[in-house]
Coordinates of C-alpha atoms and ligand atoms in Angstrom, one line a residue:
X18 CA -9.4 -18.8 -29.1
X19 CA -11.1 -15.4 -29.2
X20 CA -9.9 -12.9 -26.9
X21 CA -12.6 -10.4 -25.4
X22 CA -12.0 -6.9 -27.8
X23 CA -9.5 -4.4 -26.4
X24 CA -7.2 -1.6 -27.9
X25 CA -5.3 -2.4 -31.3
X26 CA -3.0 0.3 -30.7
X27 CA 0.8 -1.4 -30.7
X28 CA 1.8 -2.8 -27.0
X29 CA 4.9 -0.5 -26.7
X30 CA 2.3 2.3 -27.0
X31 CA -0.5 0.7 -24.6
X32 CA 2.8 0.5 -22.2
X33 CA 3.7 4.0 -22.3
X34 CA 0.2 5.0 -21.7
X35 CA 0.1 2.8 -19.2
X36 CA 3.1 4.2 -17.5
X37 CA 2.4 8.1 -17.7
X38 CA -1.1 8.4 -17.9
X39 CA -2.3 5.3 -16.2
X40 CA -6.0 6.2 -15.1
X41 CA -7.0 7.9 -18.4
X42 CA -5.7 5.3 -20.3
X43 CA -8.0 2.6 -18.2
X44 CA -10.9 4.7 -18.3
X45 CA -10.9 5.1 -22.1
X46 CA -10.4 1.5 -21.8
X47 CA -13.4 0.9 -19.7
X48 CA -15.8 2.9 -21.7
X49 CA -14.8 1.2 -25.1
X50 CA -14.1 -2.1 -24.4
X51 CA -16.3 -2.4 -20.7
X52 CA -15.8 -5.0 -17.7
X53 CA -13.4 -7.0 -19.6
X54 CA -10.6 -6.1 -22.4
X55 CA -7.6 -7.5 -23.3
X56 CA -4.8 -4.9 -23.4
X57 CA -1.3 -5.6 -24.4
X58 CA 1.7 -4.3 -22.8
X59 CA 5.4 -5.1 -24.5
X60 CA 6.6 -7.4 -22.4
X61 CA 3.8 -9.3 -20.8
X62 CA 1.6 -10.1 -23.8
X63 CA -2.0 -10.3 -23.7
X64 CA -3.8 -8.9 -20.1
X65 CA -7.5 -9.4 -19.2
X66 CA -8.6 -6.7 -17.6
X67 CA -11.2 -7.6 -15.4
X68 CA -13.7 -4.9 -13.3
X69 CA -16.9 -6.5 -12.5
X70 CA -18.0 -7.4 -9.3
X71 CA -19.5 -10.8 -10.6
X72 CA -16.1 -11.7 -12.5
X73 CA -14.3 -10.8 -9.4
X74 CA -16.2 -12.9 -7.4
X75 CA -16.3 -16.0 -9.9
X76 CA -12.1 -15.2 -10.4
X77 CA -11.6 -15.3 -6.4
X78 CA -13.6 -17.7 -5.3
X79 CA -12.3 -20.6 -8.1
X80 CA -10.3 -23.4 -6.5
X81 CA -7.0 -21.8 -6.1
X82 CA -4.9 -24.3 -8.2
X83 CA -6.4 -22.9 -11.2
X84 CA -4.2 -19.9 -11.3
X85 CA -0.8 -18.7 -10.4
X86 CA -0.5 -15.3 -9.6
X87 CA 3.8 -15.3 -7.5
X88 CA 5.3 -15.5 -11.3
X89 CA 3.0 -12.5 -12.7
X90 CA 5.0 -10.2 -10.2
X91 CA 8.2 -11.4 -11.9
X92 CA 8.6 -7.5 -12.0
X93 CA 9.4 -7.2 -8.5
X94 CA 12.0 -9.6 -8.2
X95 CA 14.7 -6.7 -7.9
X96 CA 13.0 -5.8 -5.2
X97 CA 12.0 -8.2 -2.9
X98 CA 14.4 -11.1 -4.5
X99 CA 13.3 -14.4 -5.8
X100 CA 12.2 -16.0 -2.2
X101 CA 9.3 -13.2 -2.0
X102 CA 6.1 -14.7 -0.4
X103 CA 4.8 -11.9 -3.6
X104 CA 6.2 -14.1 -6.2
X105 CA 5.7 -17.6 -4.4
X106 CA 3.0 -20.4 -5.8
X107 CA 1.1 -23.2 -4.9
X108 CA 2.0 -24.9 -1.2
X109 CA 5.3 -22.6 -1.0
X110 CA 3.0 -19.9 -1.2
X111 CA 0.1 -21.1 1.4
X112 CA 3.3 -22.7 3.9
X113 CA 4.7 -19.1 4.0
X114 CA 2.2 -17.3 4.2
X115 CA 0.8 -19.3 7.1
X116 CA 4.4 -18.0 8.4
X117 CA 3.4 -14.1 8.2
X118 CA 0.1 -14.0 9.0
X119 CA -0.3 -14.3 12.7
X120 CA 1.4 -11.3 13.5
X121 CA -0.9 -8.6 11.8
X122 CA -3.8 -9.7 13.3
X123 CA -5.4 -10.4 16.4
X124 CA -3.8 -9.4 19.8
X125 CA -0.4 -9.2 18.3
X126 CA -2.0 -6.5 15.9
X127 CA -3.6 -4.7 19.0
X128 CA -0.3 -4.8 21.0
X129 CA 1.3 -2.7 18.6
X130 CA -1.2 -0.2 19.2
X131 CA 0.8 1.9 21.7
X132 CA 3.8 1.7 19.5
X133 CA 1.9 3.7 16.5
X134 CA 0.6 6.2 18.5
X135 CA 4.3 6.9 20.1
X136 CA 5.8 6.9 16.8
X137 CA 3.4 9.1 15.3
X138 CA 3.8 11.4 18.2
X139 CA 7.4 11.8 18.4
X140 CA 7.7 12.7 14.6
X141 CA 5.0 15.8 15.0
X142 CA 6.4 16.4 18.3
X143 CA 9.4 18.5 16.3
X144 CA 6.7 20.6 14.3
X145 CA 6.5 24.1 14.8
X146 CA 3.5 26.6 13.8
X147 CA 4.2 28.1 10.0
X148 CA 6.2 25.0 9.4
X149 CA 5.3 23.3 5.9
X150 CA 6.2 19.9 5.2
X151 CA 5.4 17.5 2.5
X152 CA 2.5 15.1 3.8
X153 CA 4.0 11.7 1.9
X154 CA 7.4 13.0 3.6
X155 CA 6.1 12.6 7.2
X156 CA 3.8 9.6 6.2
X157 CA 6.6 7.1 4.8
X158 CA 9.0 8.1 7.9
X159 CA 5.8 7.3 10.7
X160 CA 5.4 4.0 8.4
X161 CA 8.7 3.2 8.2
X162 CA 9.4 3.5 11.5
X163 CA 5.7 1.4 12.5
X164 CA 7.5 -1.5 9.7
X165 CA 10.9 -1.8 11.4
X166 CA 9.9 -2.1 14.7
X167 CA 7.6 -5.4 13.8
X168 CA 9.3 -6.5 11.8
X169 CA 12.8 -6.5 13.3
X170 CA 12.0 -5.4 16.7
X171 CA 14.0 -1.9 17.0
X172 CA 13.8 1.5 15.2
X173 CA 16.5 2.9 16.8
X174 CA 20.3 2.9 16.8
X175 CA 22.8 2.8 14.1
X176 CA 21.6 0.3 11.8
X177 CA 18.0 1.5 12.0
X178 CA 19.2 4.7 10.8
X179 CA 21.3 3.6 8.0
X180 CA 18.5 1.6 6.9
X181 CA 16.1 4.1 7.2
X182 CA 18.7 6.3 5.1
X183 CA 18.8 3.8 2.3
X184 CA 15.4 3.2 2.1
X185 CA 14.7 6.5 1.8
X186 CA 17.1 7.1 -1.0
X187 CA 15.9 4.0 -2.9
X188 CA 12.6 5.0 -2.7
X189 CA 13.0 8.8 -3.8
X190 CA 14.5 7.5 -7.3
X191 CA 10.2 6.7 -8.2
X192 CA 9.8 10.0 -7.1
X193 CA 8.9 10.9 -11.2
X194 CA 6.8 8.9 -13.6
X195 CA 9.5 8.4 -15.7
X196 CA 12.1 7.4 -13.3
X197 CA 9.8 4.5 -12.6
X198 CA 10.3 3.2 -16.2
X199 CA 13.0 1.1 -15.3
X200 CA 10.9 -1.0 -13.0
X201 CA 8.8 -2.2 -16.1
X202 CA 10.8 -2.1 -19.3
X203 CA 14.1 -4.8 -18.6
X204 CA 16.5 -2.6 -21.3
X205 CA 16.9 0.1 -19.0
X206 CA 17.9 -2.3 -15.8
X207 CA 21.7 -1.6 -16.7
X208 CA 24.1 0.0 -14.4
X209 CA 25.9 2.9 -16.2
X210 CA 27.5 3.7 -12.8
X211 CA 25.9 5.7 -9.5
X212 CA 24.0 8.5 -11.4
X213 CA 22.3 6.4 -13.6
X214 CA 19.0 4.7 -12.2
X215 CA 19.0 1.5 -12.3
X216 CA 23.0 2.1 -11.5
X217 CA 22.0 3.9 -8.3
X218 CA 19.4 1.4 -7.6
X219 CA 21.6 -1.5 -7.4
X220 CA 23.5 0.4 -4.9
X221 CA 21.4 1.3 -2.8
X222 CA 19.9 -1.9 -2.4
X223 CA 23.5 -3.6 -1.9
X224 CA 23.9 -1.0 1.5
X225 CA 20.2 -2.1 2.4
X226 CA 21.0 -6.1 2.2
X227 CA 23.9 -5.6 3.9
X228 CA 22.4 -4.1 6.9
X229 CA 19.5 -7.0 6.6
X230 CA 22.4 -9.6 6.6
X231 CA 24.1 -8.0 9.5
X232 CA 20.9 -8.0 11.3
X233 CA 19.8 -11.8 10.5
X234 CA 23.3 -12.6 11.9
X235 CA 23.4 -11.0 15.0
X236 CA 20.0 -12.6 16.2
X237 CA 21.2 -15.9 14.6
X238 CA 24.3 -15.4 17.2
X239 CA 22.2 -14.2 19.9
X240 CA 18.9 -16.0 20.1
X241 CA 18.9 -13.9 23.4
X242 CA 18.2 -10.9 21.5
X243 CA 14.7 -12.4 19.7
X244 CA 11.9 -10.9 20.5
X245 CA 8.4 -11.3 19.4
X246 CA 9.2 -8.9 16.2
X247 CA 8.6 -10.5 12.6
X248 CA 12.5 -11.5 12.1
X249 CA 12.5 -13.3 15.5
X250 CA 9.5 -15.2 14.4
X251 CA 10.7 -16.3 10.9
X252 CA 14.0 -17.4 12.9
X253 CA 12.0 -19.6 14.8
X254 CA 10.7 -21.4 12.3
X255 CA 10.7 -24.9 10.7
X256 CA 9.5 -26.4 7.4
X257 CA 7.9 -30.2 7.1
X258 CA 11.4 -31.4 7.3
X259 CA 12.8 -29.5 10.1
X260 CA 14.8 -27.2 8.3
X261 CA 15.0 -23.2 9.0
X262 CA 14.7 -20.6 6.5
X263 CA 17.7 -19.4 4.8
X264 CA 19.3 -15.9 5.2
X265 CA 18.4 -15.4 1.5
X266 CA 14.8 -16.5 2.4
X267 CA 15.0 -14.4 5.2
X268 CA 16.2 -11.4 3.7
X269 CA 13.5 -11.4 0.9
X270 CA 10.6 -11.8 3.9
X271 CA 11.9 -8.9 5.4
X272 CA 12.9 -6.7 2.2
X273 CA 8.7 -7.5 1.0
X274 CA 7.3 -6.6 4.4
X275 CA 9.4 -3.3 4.2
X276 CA 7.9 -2.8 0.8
X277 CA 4.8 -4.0 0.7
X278 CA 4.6 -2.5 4.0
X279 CA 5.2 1.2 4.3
X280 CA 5.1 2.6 1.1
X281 CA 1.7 1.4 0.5
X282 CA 0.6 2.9 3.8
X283 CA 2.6 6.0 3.5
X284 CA 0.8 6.8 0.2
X285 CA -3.1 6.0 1.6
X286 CA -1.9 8.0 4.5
X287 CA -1.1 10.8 2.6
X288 CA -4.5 11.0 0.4
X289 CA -6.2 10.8 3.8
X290 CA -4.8 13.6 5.0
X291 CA -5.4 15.4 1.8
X292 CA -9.0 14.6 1.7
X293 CA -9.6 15.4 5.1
X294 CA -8.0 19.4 4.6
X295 CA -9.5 19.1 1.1
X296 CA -12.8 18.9 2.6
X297 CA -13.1 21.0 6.0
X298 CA -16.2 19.5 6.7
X299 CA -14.9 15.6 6.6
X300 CA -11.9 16.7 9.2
X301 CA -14.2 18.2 11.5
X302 CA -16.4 15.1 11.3
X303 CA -13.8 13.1 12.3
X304 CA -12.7 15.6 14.9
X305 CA -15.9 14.9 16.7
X306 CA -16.3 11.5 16.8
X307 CA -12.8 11.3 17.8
X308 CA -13.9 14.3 21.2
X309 CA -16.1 11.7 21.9
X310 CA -14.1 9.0 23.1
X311 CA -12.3 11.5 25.5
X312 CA -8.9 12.0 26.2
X313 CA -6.1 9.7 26.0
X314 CA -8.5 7.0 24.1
X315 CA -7.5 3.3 23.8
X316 CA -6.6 2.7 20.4
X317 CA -8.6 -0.1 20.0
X318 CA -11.3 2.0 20.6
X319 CA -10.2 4.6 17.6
X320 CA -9.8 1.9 15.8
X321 CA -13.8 1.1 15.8
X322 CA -15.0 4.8 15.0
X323 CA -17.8 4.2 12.1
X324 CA -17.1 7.8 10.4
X325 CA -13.1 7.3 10.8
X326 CA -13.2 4.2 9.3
X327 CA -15.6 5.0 6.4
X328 CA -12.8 8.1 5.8
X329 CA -9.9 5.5 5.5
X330 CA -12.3 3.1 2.7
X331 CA -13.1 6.7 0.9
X332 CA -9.5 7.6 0.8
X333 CA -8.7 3.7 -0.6
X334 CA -11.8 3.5 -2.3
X335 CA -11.1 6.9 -5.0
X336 CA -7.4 6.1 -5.3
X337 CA -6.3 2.7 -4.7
X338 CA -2.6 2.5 -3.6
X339 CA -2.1 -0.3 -6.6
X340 CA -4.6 -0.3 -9.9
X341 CA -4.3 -3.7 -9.9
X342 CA -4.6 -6.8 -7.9
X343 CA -1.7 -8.9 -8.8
X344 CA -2.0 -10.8 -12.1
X345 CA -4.0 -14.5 -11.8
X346 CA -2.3 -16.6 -14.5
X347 CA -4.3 -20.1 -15.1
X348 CA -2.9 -23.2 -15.2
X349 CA -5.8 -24.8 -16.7
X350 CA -8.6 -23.4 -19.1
X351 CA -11.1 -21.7 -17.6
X352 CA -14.3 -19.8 -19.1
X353 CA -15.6 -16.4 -17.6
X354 CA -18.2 -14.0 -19.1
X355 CA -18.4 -15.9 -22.2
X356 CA -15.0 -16.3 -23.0
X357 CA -13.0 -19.9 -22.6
X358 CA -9.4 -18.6 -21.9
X359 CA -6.4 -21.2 -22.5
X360 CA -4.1 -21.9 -19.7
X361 CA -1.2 -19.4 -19.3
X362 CA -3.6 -16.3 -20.0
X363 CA -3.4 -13.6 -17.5
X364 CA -6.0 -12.2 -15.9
X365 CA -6.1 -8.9 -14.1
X366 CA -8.6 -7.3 -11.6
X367 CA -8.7 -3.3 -12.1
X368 CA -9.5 -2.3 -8.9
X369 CA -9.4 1.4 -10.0
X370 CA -11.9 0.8 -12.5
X371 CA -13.9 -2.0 -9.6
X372 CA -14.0 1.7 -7.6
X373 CA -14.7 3.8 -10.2
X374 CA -18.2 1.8 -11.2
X375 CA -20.9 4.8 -10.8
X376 CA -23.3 1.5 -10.8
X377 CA -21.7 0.9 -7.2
X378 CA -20.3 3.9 -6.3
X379 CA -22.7 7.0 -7.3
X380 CA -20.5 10.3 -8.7
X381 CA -17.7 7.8 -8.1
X382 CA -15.0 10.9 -8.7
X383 CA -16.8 12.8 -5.5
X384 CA -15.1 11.6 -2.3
X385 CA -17.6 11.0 0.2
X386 CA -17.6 8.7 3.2
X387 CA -21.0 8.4 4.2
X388 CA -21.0 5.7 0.8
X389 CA -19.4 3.4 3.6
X390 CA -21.8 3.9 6.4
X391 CA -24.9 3.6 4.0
X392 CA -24.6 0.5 2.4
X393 CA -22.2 -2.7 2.7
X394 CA -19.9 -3.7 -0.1
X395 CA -19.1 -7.0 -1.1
X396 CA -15.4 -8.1 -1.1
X397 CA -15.9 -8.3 -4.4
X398 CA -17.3 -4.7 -5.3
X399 CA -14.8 -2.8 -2.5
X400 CA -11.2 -4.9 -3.1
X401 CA -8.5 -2.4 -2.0
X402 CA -6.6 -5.0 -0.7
X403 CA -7.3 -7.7 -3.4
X404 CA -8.9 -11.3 -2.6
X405 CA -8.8 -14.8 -2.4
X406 CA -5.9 -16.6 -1.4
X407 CA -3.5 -13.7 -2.6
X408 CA -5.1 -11.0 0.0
X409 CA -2.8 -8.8 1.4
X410 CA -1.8 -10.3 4.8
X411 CA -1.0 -6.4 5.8
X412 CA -4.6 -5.1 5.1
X413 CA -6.0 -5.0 9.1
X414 CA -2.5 -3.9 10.4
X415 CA -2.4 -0.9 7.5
X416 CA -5.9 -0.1 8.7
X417 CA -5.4 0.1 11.9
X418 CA -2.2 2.2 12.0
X419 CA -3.8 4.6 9.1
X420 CA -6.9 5.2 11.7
X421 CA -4.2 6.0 14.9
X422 CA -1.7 8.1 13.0
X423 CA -4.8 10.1 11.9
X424 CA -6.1 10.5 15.1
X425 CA -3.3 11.5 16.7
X426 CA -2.1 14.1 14.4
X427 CA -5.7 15.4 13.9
X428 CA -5.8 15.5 17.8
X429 CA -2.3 17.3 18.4
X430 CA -2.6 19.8 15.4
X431 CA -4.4 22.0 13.2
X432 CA -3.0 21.7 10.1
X433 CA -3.6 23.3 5.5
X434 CA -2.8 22.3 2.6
X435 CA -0.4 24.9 1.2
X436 CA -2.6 24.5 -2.5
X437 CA -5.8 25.5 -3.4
X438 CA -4.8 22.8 -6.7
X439 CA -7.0 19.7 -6.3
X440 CA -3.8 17.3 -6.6
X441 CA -3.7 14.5 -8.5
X442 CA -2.2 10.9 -8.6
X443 CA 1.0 10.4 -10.4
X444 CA 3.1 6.7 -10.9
X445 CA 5.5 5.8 -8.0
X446 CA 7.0 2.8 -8.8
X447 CA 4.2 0.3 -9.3
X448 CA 1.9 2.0 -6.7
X449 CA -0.1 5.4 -7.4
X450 CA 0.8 8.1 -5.2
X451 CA -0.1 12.1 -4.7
X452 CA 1.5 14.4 -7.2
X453 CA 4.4 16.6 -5.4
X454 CA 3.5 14.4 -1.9
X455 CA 0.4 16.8 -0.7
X456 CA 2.7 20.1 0.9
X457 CA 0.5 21.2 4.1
X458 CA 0.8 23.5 6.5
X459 CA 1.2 23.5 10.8
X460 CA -1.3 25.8 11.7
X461 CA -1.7 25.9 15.6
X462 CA -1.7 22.9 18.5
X463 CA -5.2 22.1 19.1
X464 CA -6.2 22.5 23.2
X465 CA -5.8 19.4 25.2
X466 CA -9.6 17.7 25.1
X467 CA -11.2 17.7 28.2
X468 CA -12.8 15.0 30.3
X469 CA -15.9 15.5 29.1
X470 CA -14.7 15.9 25.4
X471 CA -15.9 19.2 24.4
X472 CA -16.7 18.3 20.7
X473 CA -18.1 21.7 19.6
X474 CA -14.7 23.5 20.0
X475 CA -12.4 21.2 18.7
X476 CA -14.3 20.3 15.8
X477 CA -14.6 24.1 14.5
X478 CA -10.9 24.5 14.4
X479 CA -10.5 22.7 11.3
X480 CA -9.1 24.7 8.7
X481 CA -9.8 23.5 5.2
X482 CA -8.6 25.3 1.9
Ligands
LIG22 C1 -2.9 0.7 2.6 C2 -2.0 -0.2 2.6 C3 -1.9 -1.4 1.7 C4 -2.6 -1.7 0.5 C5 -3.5 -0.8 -0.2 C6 -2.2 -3.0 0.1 C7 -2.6 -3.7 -1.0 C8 -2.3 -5.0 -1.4 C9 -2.8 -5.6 -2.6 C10 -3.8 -5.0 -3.6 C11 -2.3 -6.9 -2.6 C12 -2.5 -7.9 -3.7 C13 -3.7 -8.8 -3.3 C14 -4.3 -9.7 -4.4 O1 -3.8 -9.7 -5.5 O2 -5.3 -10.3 -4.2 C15 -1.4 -7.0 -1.5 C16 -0.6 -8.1 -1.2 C17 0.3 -8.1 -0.1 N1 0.5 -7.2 0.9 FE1 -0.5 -5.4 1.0 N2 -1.3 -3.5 1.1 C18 -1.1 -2.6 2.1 C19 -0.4 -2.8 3.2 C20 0.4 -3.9 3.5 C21 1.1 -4.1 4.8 C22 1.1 -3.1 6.0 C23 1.8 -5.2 4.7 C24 2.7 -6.0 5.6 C25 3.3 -5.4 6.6 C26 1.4 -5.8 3.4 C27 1.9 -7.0 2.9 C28 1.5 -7.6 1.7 C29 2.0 -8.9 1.3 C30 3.1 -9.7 1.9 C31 1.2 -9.2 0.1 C32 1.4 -10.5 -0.7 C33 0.4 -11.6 -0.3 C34 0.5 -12.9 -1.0 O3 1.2 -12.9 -2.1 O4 0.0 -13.9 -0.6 N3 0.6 -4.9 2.7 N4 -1.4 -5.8 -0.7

């Protein structure tokens, strides 16, 4: 079988590029090799990197027993543990995800409205003018916060806090590039005690899964206590043969939500706010359409601003959260773009490079909203949140709370970036994140808005570089 061309430098190489400098490495890629390359990557052999619209769309609309994609994220298995809806096929996949989608959308996706607009607000209620603060900081604790209370139901108390402790120490250890090496290369997953770490890793994540046991139990004990939160829900539930999920089922549901969950939305959250201090003119933009709607708005109705919304595709538009979709590894052969690939090759959609087209996206390193509010993009030329039957089941819910924690901290304060550095992406874990978090500034409140919404005033006050 002939493999489309790629690099022939040797795959522990490719993997170390890969993991320091990821987007140079792709875009070299992309102009030698174009829309379709095999790289190879110790450890995972021979990967098809796919970026064109029309491969996309032939890839993702292909009957979906033709690929695999739960054992190409065999990588995250320390994570979210073997049970993971991420690393799930065929009808386990489609009967649990049936399970977790009805809560993030719909009216249970609009209830929870309120609840991100509170939570927002009571983290920037403790901000004080001259304050600085680190952007990715404030975002991963409003997201956090947003993830615990659907999924379990409560943010509060004890547990919540020693959860939220945990987390946060788990997550910190991707805080560098090469920290994050352990996720990928197997060697270094070896506990040489609590300072090592992978050592530290494993700990952390034994005082997290004890607190997720603890919680299963008690609402196992006291059905009393279920709510309409995620946990409840996955409680309540039955399989084909009457049976209830198991704690270990459970606790990998829960573990993926919290992962898949906040720290993607922290990190768009962050480059949002970045963008929208980067560029003065984009914050006051959005400043205005939001003086429109009055004060107090619904958030439904935030949720449908044009210009706000086109801001949130920009920000996951020029830096996707994840470069890639998650793997699609065929069963059978298949032929695409004049290749025939053999069953067990892995294919990968690029959705840095999808974004990066200048064919599609004009001066595609320039952020620029209005691209949204222009023209329409296919699903298969905008693909943030992948496609298919893999689509992230999170992608209306993480819209919707990145629009209302915008809003609300763009309405309460006026806020810089302490830099005049353009900042710059750097590897967290297997997501791409903002290099040092985006540190920012509290300026001043902003004035109440009036009844009337007095635009003008409140969309000068944005201070930019
Ligand atoms: C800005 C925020 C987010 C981004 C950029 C994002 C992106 C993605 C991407 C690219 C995929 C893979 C899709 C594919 O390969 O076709 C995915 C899958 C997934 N996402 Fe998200 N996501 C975000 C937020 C969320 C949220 C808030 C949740 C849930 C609370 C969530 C839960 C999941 C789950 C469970 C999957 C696996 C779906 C499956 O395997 O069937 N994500 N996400």
């Amino acid at each position: 079988m002939t493999l489309p061309d790629g690099p022939s430098t040797p795959p522990a190489v490719q993997m170390m590029q890969t993991i320091v400098r990821p987007l140079e490495t792709l875009e070299t890629n992309f102009q030698r090799y174009g829309d379709l390359y095999t790289a190879r990557i110790t450890g995972f052999g021979p990967v098809e990197v796919l970026s064109s619209p029309d491969g996309i769309e032939a890839l993702m609309t292909a009957p979906t027993h033709l690929f695999d994609s739960g054992r190409g994220n065999w990588i995250l298995t320390p994570f979210v543990g073997e049970t993971s809806l991420i690393l799930l096929d065929g009808k386990a996949h489609q009967r649990q995800r049936k399970l977790l989608m009805p809560p993030f959308h719909g009216d249970r996706l609009r209830a929870y409205g309120q609840d991100i607009c509170q939570i927002t607000q009571q983290v920037i209620d403790r901000w004080q003018p001259g304050q600085t603060f680190s952007a990715r900081e404030v975002t991963q604790a409003i997201s956090l916060q947003v993830i615990m209370r659907t999924v379990f139901g409560v943010d509060e108390g004890e547990q919540a806090e020693r959860l939220h402790h945990h987390l946060n120490l788990l997550l910190k250890l991707f805080d560098q590039p090469l920290n994050s090496s352990f996720v990928f290369i197997r060697a270094l997953q070896k506990d040489w005690g609590a300072l090592s770490p992978w050592g530290n890793f494993v700990r952390q994540r034994s005082q997290i899964d004890e607190i997720l046991y603890a919680q299963i139990r008690e609402r196992r004990d006291h059905p009393e206590r279920r709510g309409d939160d995620i946990l409840s829900l996955m409680l309540a539930a039955r399989d084909e043969a009457g049976e209830p999920m198991t704690d270990q089922e459970l606790r990998d549901e829960m573990m993926t939500l919290l992962f898949a969950g906040h720290e993607t939305t922290a990190t768009a959250l962050a480059w949002a706010l970045y963008w929208l201090h980067w560029l003065p003119e984009v914050g006051a933009k959005v400043l205005q359409e939001l003086a429109e709607l009055g004060p107090n708005p619904d958030p439904v109705a935030i949720s449908r601003l044009p210009y706000l919304n086109a801001v949130c595709q920009e920000t996951l538009r020029i830096y996707p959260v994840g470069l890639f979709a998650f793997s699609r590894i065929l069963n059978q052969s298949w032929s695409l773009m004049d290749y025939t690939f053999e069953p067990g090759t892995t294919i990968a959609v690029c959705i840095y490079l999808l974004h990066h087209r200048p064919d599609l996206y004009p001066n595609p390193k320039q952020f620029r909203p209005e691209r949204f509010l222009e023209r329409q993009f296919s699903p298969y030329e905008y693909f943030p949140f992948g496609g298919g039957n893999r689509r992230c089941i999170g992608a209306a819910f993480a819209l919707f709370e990145m629009k209302l924690v915008l809003a609300t901290i763009l309405s309460r304060w006026q806020l810089q970036l302490c830099s005049k550095q353009p900042i710059k992406p750097v590897r967290r874990g297997v997501t791409m994140a903002p290099a040092r978090g985006v540190p920012m500034q509290v300026v001043n409140q902003r004035a109440p808005i009036s009844s009337e919404g007095k635009a003008e005033d409140r969309a000068m006050v944005m201070d930019g570089r």
